[in-house]
JSON list of C-alpha atoms in Angstrom, two decimals:
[
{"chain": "Y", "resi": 1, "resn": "UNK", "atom": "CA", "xyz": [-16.09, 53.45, 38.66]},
{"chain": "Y", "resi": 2, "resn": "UNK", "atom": "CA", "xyz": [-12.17, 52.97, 38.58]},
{"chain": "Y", "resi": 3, "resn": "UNK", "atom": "CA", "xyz": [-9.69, 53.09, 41.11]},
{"chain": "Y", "resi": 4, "resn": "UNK", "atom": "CA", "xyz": [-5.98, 52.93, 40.84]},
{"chain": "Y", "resi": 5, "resn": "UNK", "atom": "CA", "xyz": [-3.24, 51.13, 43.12]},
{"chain": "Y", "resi": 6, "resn": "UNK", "atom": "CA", "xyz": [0.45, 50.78, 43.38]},
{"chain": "Y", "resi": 7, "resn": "UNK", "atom": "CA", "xyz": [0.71, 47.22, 43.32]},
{"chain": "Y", "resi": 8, "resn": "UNK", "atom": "CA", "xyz": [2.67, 47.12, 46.70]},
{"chain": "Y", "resi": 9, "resn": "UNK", "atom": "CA", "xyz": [0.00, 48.48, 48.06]},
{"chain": "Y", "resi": 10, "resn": "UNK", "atom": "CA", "xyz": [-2.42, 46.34, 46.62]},
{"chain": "Y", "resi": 11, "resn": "UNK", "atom": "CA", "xyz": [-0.76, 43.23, 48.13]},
{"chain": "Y", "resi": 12, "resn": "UNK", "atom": "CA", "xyz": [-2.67, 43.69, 51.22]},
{"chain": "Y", "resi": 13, "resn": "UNK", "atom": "CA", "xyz": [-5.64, 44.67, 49.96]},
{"chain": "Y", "resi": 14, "resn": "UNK", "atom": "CA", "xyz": [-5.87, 42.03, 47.34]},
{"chain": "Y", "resi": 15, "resn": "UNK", "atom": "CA", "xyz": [-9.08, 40.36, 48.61]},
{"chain": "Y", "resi": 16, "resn": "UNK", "atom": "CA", "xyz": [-11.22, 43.80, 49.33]},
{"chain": "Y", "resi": 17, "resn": "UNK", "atom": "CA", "xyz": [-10.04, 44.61, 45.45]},
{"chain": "Y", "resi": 18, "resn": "UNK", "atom": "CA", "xyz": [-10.81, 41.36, 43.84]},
{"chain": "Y", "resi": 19, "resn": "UNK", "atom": "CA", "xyz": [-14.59, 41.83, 46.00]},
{"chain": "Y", "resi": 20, "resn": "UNK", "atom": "CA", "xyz": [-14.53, 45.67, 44.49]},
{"chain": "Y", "resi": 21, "resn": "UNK", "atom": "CA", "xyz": [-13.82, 44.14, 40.95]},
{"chain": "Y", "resi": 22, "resn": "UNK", "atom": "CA", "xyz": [-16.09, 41.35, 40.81]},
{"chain": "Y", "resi": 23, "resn": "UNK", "atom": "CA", "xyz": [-19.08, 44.33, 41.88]},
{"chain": "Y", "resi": 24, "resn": "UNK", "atom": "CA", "xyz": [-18.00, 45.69, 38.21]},
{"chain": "Y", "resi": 25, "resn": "UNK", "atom": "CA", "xyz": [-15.36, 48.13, 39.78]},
{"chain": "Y", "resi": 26, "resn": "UNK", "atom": "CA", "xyz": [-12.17, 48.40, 37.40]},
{"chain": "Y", "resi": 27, "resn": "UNK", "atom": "CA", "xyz": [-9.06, 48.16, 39.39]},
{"chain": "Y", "resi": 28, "resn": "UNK", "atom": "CA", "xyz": [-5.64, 49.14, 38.04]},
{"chain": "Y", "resi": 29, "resn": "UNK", "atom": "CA", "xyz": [-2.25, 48.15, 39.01]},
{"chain": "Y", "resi": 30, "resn": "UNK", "atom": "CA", "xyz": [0.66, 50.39, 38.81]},
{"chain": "Y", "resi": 31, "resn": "UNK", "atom": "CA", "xyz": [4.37, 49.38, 39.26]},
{"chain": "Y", "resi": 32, "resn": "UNK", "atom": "CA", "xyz": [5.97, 53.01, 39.89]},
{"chain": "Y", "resi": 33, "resn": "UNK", "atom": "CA", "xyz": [3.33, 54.79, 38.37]},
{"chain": "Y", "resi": 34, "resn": "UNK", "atom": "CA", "xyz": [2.83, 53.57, 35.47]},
{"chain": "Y", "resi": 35, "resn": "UNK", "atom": "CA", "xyz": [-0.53, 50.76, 34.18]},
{"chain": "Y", "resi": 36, "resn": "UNK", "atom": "CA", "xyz": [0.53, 46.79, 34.77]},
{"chain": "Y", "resi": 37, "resn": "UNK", "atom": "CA", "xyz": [-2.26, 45.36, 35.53]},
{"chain": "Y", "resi": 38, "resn": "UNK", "atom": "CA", "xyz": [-6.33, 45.40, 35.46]},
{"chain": "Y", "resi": 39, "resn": "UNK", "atom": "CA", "xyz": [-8.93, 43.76, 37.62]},
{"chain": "Y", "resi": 40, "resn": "UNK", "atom": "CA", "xyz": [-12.53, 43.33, 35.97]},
{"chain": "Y", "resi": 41, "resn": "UNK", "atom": "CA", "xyz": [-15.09, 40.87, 36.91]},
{"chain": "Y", "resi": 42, "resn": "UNK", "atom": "CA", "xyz": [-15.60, 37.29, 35.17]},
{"chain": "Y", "resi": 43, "resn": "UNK", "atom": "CA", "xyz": [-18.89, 39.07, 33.86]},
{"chain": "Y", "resi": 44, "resn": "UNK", "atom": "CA", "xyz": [-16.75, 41.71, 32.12]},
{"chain": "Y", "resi": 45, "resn": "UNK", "atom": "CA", "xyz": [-13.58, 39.71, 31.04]},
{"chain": "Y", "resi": 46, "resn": "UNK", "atom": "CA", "xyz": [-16.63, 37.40, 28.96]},
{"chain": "Y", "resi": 47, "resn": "UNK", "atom": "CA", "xyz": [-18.26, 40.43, 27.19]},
{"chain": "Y", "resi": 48, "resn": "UNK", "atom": "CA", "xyz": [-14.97, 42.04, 26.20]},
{"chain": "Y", "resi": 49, "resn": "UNK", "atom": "CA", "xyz": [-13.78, 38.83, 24.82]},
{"chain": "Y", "resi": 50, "resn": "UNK", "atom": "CA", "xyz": [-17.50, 38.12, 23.05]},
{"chain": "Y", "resi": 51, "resn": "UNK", "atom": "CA", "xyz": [-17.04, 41.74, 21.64]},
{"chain": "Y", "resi": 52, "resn": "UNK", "atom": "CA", "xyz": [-13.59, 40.97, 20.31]},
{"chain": "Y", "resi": 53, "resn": "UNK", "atom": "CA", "xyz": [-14.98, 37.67, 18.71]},
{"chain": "Y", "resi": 54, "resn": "UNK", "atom": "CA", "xyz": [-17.93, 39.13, 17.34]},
{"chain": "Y", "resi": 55, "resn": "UNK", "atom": "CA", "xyz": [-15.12, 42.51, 15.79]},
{"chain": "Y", "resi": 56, "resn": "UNK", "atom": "CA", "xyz": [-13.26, 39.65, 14.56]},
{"chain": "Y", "resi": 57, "resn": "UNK", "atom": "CA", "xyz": [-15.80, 38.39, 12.59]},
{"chain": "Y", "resi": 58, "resn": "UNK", "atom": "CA", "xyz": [-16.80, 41.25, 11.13]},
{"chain": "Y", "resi": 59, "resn": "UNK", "atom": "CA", "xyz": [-13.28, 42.54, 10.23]},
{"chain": "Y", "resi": 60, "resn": "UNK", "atom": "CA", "xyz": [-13.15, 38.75, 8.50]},
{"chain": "Y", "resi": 61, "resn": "UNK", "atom": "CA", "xyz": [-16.25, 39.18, 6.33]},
{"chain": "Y", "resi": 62, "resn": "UNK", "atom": "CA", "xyz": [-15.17, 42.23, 5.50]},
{"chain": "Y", "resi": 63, "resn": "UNK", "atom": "CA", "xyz": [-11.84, 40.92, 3.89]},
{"chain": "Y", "resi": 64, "resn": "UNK", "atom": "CA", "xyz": [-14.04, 38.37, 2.29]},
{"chain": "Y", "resi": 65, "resn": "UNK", "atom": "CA", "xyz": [-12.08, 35.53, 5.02]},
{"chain": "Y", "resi": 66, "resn": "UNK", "atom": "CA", "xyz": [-15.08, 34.49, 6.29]},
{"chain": "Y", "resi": 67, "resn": "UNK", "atom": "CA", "xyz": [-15.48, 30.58, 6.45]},
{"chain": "Y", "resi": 68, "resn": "UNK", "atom": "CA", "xyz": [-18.07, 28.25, 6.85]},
{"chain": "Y", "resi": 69, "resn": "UNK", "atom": "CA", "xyz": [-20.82, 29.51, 9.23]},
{"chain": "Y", "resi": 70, "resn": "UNK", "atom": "CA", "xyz": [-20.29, 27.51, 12.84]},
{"chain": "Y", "resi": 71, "resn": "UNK", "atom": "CA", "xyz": [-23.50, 26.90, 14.84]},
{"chain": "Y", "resi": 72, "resn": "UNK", "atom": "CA", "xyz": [-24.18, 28.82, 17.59]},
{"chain": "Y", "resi": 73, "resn": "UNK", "atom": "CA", "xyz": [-24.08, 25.92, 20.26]},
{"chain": "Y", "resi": 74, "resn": "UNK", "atom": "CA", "xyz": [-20.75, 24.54, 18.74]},
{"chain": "Y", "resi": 75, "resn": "UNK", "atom": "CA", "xyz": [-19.00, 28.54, 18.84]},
{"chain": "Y", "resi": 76, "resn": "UNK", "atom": "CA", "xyz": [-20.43, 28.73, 22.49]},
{"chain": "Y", "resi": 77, "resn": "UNK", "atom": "CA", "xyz": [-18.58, 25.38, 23.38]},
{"chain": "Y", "resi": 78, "resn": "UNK", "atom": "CA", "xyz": [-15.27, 26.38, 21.58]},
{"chain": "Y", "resi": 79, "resn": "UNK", "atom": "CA", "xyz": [-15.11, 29.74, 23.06]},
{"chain": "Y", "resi": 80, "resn": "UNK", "atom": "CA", "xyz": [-15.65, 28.23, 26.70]},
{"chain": "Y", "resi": 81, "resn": "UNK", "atom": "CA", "xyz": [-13.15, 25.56, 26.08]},
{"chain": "Y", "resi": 82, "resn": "UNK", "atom": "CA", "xyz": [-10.79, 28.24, 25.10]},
{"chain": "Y", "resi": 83, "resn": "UNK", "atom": "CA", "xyz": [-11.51, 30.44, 28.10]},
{"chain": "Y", "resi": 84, "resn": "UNK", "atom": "CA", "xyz": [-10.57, 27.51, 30.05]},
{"chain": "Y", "resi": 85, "resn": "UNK", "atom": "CA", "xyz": [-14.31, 27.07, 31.30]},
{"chain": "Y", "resi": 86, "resn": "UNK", "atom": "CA", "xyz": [-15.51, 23.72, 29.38]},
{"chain": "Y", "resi": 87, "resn": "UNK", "atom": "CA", "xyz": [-19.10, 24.17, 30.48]}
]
């Protein structure tokens, strides 16, 4: 489902949104009309960016860039240090 706010009206609705958003319900922004901002979940925001990685790589091999292979448990640790998670 997606939804779509001016972002003055958002203001005061910013908790029930960021609740609606974190249920997997994509929230956009507008400033007069037009896109500015998106609200996704955590869950989402870490598959999109584990989709780009994983395009990334591809497009890479493809173009014959591809370096050494990284193990999985050192990728997984770069990628949450990067996301600002360090787990």
């Amino acid at each position: 489902m997606s939804a779509r706010y001016p972002i003055a009206e958002a203001r005061g609705k910013l908790g029930e949104l960021a609740r609606r958003a974190a249920q997997h319900e994509r929230i956009t922004l507008t400033d007069r009309g037009v896109p500015a901002a998106v609200l996704i979940s955590p869950a989402e925001l870490e598959d999109l960016e584990d989709a780009l990685a994983l395009a990334r790589l591809e497009r890479d091999r493809a173009l014959g860039r591809a370096g050494q292979p990284v193990p999985h448990d050192e990728a997984r640790r770069a990628l949450l240090q990067a996301a600002g998670r360090g787990e």
